[in-house]
XYZ file of C-alpha atoms in Angstrom:
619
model
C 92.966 62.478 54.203
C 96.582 62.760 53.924
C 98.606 63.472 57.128
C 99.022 67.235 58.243
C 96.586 68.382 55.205
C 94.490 70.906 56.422
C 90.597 69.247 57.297
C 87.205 70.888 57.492
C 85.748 70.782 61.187
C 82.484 69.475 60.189
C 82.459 67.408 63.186
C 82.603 70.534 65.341
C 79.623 72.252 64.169
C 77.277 69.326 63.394
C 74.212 69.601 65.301
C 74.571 66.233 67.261
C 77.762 63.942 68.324
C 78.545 61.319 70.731
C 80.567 60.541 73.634
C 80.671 56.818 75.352
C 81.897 56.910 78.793
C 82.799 53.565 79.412
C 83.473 52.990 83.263
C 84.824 49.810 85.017
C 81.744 48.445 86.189
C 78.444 50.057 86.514
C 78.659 51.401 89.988
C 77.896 55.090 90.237
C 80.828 55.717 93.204
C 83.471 53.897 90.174
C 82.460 57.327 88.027
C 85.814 59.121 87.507
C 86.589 62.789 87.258
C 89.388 64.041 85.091
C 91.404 67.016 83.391
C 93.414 65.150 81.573
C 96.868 66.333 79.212
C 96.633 64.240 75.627
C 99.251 63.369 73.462
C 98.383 63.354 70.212
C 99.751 61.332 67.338
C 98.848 63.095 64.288
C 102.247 62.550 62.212
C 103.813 64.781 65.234
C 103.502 64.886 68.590
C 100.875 67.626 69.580
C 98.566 68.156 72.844
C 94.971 68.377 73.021
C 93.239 68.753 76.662
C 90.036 66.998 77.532
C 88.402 68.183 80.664
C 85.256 66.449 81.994
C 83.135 69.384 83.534
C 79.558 69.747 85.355
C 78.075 66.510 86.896
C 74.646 65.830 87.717
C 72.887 64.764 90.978
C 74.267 60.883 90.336
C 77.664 62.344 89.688
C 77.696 61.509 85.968
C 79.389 63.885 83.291
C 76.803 66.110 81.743
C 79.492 68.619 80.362
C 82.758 68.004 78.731
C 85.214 70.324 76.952
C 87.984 69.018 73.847
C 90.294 71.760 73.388
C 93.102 71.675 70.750
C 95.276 74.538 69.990
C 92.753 77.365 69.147
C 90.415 75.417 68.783
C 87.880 74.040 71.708
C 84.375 72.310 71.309
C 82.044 72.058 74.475
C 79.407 69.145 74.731
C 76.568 69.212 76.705
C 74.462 65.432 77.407
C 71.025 65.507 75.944
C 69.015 62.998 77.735
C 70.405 60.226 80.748
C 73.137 58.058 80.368
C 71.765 54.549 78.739
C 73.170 51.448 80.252
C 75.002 49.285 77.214
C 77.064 46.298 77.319
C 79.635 44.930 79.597
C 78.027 47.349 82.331
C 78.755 51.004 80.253
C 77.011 53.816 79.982
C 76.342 55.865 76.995
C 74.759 59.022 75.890
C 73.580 61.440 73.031
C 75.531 64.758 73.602
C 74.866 68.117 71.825
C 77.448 70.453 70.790
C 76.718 73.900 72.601
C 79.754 75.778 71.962
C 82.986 76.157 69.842
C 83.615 74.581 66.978
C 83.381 76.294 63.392
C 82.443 74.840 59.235
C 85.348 77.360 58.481
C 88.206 76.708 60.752
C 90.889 74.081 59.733
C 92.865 72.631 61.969
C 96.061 70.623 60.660
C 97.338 69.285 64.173
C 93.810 67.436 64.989
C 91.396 66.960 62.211
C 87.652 66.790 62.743
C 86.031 65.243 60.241
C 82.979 63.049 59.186
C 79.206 63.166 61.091
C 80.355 62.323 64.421
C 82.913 62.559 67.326
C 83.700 59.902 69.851
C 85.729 60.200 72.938
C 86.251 57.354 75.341
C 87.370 56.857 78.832
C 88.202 53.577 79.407
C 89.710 53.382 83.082
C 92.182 50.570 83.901
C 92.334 51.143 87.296
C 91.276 53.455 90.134
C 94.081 55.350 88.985
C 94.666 54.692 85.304
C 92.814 55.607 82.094
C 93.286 55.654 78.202
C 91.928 58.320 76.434
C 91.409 57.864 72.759
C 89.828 60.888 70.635
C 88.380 59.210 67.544
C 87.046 61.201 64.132
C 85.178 59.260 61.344
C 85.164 55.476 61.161
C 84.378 52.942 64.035
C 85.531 53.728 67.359
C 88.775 51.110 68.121
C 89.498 52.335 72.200
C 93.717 52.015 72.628
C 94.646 52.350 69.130
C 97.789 54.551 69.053
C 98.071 55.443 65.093
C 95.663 56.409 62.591
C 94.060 53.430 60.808
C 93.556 53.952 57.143
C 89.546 54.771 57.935
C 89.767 57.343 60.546
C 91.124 61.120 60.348
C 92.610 61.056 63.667
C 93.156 58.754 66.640
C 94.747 60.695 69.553
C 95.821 58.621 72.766
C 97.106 59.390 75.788
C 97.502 57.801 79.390
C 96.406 59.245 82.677
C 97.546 58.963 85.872
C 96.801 59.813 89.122
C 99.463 61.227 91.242
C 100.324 58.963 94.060
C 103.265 60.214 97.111
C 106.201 58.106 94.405
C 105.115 58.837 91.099
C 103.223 62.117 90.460
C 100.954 61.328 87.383
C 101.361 63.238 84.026
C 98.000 63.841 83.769
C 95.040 63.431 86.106
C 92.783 61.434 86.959
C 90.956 60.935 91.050
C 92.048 57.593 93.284
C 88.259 57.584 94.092
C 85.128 58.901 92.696
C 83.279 61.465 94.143
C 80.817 61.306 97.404
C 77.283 61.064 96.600
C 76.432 63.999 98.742
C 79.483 66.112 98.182
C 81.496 67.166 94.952
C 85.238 65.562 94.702
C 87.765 67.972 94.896
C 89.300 69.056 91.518
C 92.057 66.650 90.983
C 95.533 67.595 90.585
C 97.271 68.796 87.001
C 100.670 67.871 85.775
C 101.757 69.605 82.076
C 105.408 69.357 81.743
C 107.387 71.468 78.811
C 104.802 72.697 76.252
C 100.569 73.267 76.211
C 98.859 75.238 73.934
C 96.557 77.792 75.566
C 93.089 79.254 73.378
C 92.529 83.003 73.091
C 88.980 82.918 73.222
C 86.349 85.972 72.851
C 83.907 84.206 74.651
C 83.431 81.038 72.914
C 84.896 82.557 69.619
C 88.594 81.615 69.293
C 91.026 84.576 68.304
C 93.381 81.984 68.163
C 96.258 80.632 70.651
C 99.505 81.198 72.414
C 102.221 78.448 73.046
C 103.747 77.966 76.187
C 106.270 76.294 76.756
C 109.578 75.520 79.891
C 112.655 73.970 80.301
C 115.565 73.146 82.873
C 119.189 72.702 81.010
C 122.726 74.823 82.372
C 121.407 75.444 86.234
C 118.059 77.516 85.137
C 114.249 77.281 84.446
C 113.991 78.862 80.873
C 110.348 80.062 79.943
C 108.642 81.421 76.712
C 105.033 82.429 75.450
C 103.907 83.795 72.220
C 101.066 83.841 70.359
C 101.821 85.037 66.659
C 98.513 84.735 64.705
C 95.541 86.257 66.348
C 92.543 86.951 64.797
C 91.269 91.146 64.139
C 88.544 92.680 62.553
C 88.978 95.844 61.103
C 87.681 99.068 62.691
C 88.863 99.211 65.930
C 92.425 99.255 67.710
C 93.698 96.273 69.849
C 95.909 96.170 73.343
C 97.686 92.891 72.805
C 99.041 91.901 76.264
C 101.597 89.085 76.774
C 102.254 87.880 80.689
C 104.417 85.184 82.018
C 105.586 84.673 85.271
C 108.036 81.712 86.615
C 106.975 81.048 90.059
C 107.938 78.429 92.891
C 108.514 78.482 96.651
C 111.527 79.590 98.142
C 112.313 81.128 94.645
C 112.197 84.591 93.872
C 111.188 83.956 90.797
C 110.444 86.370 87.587
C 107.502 88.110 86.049
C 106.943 90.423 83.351
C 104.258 91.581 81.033
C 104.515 93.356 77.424
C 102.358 95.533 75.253
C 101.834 96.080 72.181
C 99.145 98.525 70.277
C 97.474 97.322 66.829
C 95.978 100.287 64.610
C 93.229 98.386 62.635
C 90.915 101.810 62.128
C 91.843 101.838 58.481
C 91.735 98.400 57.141
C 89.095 96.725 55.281
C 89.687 93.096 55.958
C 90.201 90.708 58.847
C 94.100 90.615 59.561
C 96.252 88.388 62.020
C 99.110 89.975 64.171
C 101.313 88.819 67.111
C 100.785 89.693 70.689
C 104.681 90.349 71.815
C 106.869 86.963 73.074
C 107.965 87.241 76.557
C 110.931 85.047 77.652
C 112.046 84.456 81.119
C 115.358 82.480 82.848
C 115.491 81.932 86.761
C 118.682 80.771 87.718
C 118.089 77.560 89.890
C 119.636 74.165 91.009
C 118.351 71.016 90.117
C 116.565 69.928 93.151
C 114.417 73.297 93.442
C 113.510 73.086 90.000
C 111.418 70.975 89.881
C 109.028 73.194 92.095
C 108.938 75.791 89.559
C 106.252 76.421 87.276
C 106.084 78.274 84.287
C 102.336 80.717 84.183
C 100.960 82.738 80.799
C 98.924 84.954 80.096
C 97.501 86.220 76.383
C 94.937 89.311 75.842
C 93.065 90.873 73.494
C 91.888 94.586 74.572
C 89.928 96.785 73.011
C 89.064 100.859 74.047
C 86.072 100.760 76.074
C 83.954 104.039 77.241
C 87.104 105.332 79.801
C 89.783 102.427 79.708
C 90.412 99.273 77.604
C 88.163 96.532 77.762
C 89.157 92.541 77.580
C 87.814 90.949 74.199
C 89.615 87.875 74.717
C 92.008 85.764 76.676
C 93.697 82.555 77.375
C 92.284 80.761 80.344
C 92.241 82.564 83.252
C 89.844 80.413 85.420
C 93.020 78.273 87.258
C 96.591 78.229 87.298
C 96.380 74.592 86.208
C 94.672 75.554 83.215
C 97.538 77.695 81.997
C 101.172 76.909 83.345
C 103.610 74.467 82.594
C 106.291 72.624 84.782
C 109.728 72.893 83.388
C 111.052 69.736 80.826
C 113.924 68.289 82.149
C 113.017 68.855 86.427
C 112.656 65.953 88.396
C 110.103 65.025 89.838
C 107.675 66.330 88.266
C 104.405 67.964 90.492
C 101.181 68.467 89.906
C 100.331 72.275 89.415
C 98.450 74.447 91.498
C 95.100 75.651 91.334
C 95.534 79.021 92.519
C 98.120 81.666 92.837
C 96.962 84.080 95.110
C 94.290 84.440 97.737
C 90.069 83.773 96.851
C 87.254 86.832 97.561
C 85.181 85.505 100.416
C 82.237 88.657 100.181
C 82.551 89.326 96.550
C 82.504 87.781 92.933
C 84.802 84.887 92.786
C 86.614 86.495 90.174
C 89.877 84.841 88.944
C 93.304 86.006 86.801
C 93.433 88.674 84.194
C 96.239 91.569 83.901
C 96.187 94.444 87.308
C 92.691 93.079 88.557
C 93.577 92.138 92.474
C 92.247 89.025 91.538
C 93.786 85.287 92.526
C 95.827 84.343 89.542
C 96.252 87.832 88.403
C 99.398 89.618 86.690
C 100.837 92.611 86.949
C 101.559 94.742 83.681
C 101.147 98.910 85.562
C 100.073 101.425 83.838
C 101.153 104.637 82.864
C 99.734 107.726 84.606
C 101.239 109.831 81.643
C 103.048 113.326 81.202
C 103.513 115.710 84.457
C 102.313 119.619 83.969
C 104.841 121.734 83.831
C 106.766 121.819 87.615
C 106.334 125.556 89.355
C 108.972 127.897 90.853
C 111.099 126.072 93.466
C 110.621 122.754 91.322
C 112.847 120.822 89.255
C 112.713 117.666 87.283
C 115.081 114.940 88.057
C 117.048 117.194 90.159
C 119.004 114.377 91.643
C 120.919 114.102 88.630
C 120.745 111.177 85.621
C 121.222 108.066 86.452
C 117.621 107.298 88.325
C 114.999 104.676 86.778
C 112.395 106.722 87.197
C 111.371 109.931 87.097
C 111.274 112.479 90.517
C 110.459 116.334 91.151
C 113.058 118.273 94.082
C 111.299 120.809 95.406
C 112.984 123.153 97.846
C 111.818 124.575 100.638
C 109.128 127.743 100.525
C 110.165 129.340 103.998
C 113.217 131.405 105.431
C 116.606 129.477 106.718
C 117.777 126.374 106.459
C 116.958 123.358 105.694
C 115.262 121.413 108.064
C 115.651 117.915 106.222
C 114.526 115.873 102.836
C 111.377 114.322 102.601
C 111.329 111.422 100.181
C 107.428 111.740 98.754
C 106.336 107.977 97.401
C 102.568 107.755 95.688
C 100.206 104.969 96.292
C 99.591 102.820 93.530
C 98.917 99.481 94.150
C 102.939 98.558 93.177
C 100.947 99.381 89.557
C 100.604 103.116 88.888
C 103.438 105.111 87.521
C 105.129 107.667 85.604
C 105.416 111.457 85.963
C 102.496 111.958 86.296
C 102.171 109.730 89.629
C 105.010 111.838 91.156
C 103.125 115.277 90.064
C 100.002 113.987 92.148
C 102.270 114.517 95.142
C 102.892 118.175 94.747
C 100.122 119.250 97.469
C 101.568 117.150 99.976
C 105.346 118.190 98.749
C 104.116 122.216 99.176
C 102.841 121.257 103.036
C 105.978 119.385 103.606
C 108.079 122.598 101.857
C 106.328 124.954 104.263
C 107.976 123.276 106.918
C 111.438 124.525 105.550
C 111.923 120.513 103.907
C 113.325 119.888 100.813
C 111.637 117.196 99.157
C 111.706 114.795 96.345
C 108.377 113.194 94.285
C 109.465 109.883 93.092
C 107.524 107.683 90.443
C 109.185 104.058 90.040
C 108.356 101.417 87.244
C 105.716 99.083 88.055
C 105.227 95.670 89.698
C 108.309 93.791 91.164
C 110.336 97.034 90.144
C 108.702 99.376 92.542
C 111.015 98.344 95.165
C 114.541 98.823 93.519
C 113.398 102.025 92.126
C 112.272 103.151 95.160
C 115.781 102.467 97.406
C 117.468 103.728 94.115
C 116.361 107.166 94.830
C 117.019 107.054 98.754
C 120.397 105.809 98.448
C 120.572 109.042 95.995
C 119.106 111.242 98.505
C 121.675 109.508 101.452
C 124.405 110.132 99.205
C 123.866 113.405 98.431
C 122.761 114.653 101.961
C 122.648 112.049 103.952
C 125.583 113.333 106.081
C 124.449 116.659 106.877
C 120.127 116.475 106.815
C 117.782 114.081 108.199
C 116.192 111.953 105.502
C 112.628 110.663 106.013
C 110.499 109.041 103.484
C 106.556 109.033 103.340
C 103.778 107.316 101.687
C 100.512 106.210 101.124
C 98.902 102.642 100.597
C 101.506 100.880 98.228
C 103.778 104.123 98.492
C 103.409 104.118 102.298
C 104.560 99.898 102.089
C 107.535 100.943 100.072
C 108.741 103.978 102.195
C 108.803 101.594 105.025
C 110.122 99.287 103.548
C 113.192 101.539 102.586
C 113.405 102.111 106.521
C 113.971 98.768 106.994
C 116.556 98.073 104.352
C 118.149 101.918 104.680
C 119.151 102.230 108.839
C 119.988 105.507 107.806
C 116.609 106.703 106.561
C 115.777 109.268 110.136
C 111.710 108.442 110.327
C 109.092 107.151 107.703
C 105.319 107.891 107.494
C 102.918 105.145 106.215
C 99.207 106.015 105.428
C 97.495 103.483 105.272
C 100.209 101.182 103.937
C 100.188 97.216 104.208
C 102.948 96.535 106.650
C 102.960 92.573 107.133
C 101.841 90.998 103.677
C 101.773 87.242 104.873
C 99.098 88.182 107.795
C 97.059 90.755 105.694
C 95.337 88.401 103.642
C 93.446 87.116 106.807
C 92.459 90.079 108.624
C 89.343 92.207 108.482
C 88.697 96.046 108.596
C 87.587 97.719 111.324
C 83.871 99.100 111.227
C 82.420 96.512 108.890
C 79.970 94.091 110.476
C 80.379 92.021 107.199
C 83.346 90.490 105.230
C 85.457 92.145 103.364
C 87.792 91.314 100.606
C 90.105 94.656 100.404
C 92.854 92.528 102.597
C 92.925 90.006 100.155
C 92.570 92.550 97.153
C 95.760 94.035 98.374
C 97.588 90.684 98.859
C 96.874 89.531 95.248
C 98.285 93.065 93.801
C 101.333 91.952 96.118
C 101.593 88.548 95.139
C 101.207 89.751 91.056
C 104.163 92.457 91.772
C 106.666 90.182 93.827
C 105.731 86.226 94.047
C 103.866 84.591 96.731
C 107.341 83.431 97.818
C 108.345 86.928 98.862
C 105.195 88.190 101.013
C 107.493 87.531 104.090
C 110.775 89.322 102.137
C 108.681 92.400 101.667
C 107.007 92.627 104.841
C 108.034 95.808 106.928
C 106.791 94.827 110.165
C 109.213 91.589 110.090
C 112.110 93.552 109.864
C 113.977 96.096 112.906
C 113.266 99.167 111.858
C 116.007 102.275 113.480
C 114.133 105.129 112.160
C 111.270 106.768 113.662
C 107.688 105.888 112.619
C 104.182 107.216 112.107
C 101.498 105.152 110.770
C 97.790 106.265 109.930
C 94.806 104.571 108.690
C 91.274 105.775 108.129
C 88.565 104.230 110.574
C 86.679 103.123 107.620
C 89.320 102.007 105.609
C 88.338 98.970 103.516
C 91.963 97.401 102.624
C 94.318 97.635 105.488
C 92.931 96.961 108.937
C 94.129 98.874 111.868
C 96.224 95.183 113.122
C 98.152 96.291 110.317
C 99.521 99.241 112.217
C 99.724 97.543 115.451
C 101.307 94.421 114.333
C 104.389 96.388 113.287
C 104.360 98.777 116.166
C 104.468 95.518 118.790
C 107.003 93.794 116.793
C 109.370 96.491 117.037
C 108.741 96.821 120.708
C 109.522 93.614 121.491
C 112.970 94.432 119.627
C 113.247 97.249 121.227
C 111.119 98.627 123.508
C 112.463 102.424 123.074
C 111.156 102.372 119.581
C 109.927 105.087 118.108
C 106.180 103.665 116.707
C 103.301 106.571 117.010
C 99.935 105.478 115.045
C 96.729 107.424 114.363
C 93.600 106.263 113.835
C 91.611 108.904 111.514
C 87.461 108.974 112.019
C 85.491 108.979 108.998
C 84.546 112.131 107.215
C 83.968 113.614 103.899
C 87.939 114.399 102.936
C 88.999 111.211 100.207
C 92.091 109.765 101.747
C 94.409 107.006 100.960
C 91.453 103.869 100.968
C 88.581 106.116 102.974
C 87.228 109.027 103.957
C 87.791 111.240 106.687
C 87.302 114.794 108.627
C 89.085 118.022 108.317
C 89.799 118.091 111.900
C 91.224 114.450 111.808
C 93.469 114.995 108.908
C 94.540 118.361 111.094
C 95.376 115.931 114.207
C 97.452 113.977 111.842
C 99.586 116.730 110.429
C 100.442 117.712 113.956
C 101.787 114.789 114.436
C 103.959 114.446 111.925
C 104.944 117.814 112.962
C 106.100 116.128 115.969
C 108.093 113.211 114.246
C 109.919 115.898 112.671
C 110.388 117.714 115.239
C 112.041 114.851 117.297
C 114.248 115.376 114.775
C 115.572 118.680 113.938
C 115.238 121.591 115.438
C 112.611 123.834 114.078
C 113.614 127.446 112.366
């Protein structure tokens, strides 16, 4: 076959290959472990990624996956490992997944009866990988001989506390009675990530990082993926650049692709997302470089994931930046796991560990009513508000700043129009106030002091200016207290108020875990950056305006130490502040994350009566 000619994957979907694992010695406690990175030498340089899977009882490899590109094939052993010379151990494996008679690949070709990949470890921490199609097997030959397809080598190395390794492999095997932990991952500058359906490929996104003039520079794209006709696609694009003590960048882009009229399969591009996090060389090295690639289609009342690039580990889909010394192994996980529920991981505005966040679009507002007006702070804003003025004889009392709850996610007029009931109560009081929607995700924030500062500017000087919300709304209002000493008072309802400590606390009322805390702290860390949790914490900040903070007793995301954690750190600032919280019983009225009763939610409007009060004098 000539070099880079496109090859059938025969090998892929033949009913039977093998794999030799050939170990340093027979011993059972020598077996190795690895995920290892593989450069291949196929007239280019290309990657393919081996990972040795599921183990049985003696700690043997009874799964393993080859992935390359778009392309992955999954073996599974049929029968026990046979002892062969020089103390090795071989086996029959069948292929159980992947692989396809009509797929070409020209970076790795598959071709001929049968597929060989051998281990051959050099060391406790050591190994050469070779990948070997058609012809005899020849372990630690770097080029294509004249009788094979492919050879593809490629060295691991454990990391050790002087030289991380650039791929991985364990410094001992695994305990007989125990599984090893996974050992750590280290892709620098480019991988190729699979956009699978399942086991079906759609085909793949490249990702790829770099360090060069004082930033990390990052870039996905995926630009032929694979659509029947029939249907419309969501094609979703994430990348983040992450890193401690970095505040790092995310973003996510959409695209919709009408396929209801054509008749044949057809290819398109999910959109390229490019990010650049100015950084000096000794923190970028810490950076890494996460992507994301999706394939949605409209489900029964919201789209539905068809495919997607790996999602089960950070190490499975990021990159450290080319160029950043030293290099470090990658994470597993960004974000915190479920302990009660489904250990579900990644995906685009789940709450999961190793989840992004895209937001989504609550759509059009109705048309505002009498006393209402659309963006009637002027242009200028990001987002779009309602001012409402007040409904009662005089004057005004004082502008109340009216954020939804969202989950940093929701957004767009819509979102703001949801808070006309509470804007009428507050207008009844003789307030002006203003409904604010912000853009989603790590722009929440910015948006959200955007319009105060608007509201300060305009009235600042002659009203009181207070700013309420509920469960992500209630986390930003209070946050605008902390970073706005003018803001008067601020009202949280059930709002997160210390985002590092959240993640480990439990509701109140359940007798069993419960993984709201943590849900909240993932939608967090997908909005901001793990690295920020402490930045965008309320309670660690002194807070001058007067506060009221309410959760439900049943409410399943944000504990009552939520509310108490802030009011005792401001009293041991200052012991005259103003920190008043409520603690709602349950009832039949939905609220915020929970139910409760008329006569609570009565008790708590009285009392922001009096927070007002404390503030104005009433009419």
């Amino acid at each position: 076959m000539r070099r880079g000619s496109p090859s059938s994957l025969s090998a892929w979907s033949c009913g039977l290959l093998v794999l030799l694992l050939m170990v340093a010695g027979p011993s059972v406690a020598a077996t190795p472990r690895a995920t290892a990175t593989v450069t291949v030498d196929a007239g280019g340089t290309v990657r393919a990624v081996v990972a040795v899977g599921a183990r049985d009882a003696r700690g043997l490899p009874r799964r393993v996956e080859l992935r390359r590109g778009r392309t992955v094939l999954v073996l599974t052993r049929r029968g026990a490992w046979r002892p062969t010379a020089g103390g090795r151990r071989s086996a029959t494996w069948t292929r159980t997944a992947g692989g396809s008679a009509t797929r070409r690949s020209t970076a790795l070709a598959l071709a001929g009866t049968r597929a060989e990949l051998r281990l051959l470890w050099r060391s406790a921490r050591a190994a050469r990988i070779t990948v070997r199609v058609g012809g005899p097997p020849r372990p630690g030959v770097a080029t294509p001989s004249p009788s094979a397809s492919v050879t593809a080598t490629g060295t691991v190395t454990a990391p050790s506390p002087t030289a991380p390794a650039s791929a991985t492999a364990p410094a001992s095997a695994p305990a007989a009675d125990a599984p090893a932990p996974a050992p750590p991952v280290v892709v620098v500058g480019t991988r190729d990530l699979p956009v699978l359906a399942g086991e079906q490929p759609l085909g793949g996104a490249r990702l790829g990082s770099s360090f060069a003039d004082g930033g990390v520079r990052a870039a996905i794209r995926a630009d032929a993926l694979t659509l029947q006709p029939g249907r419309f696609y969501r094609l979703t694009t994430c990348l983040r650049i992450e890193g401690p003590s970095v505040a790092g960048a995310r973003r996510c882009t959409r695209t919709v692709e009408d396929r209801t009229t054509a008749e044949t399969v057809t290819t398109a591009a999910a959109p390229e997302v490019a990010l650049t996090v100015p950084v000096d060389g000794e923190r970028a090295a810490s950076l890494l470089a996460h992507g994301l690639v999706t394939v949605e289609v409209p489900g029964p009342a919201d789209w539905e994931v068809l495919a997607s690039s790996p999602t089960a580990s950070v190490s499975a889909a990021a990159v450290r930046p080319a160029d950043a010394t030293p290099v470090q192994p990658l994470p597993d996980l960004l974000g915190v796991p479920f302990v009660a529920g489904p250990q579900k991981r990644g995906g685009v505005d789940t709450g999961s560990p190793d989840s992004f966040c895209a937001g989504f679009d609550a759509g059009p507002a109705p048309p505002t009513a009498e006393g209402v007006t659309a963006d009637g702070l002027g242009p200028g804003l990001p987002a779009y508000h309602e001012v409402g003025e007040p409904t009662v004889p005089g004057p005004v009392r004082g502008v109340m700043v009216l954020l939804h709850g969202s989950g940093w996610l929701a957004h767009g007029p819509n979102a703001a129009a949801s808070l006309r009931p509470v804007a009428d109560r507050w207008r009844a009081r003789g307030f002006r106030t203003v409904a604010a929607t912000h853009r989603p995700c790590a722009m929440s924030l910015p948006d959200t002091l955007a319009v105060v500062d608007r509201v300060l500017g305009q009235d600042g000087a002659s009203l009181p200016v207070c700013v309420s919300g509920a469960s992500a709304g209630g986390h930003l209002a209070l946050m605008a207290a902390a970073l706005r000493p003018a803001v008067d008072c601020a009202i949280g309802e059930g709002a997160p108020t210390d985002l590092l400590t959240l993640r480990d606390q439990q509701p109140d009322g359940y007798t069993s875990p419960v993984d709201g805390p943590r849900w909240a702290t993932n939608l967090a860390i997908a909005a901001f950056g793990a690295s920020r949790l402490e930045e965008l914490s309320p309670a660690r900040y002194p807070i001058a305006a007067r506060v009221l903070l309410a959760v439900s007793a049943d409410d399943w995301a944000v504990p009552y130490a939520q509310l108490t954690g802030l009011r005792d750190a401001q009293h041991a600032r200052d012991p005259a502040a103003v920190v008043d919280l409520v603690r709602l019983e349950t009832g039949s009225e939905p609220w915020v994350h929970g139910g409760v009763s008329s006569a609570a939610l009565e008790r708590l409007h009285a009392r922001e009566e009096a927070l007002v009060d404390g503030l104005t004098a009433g009419p």
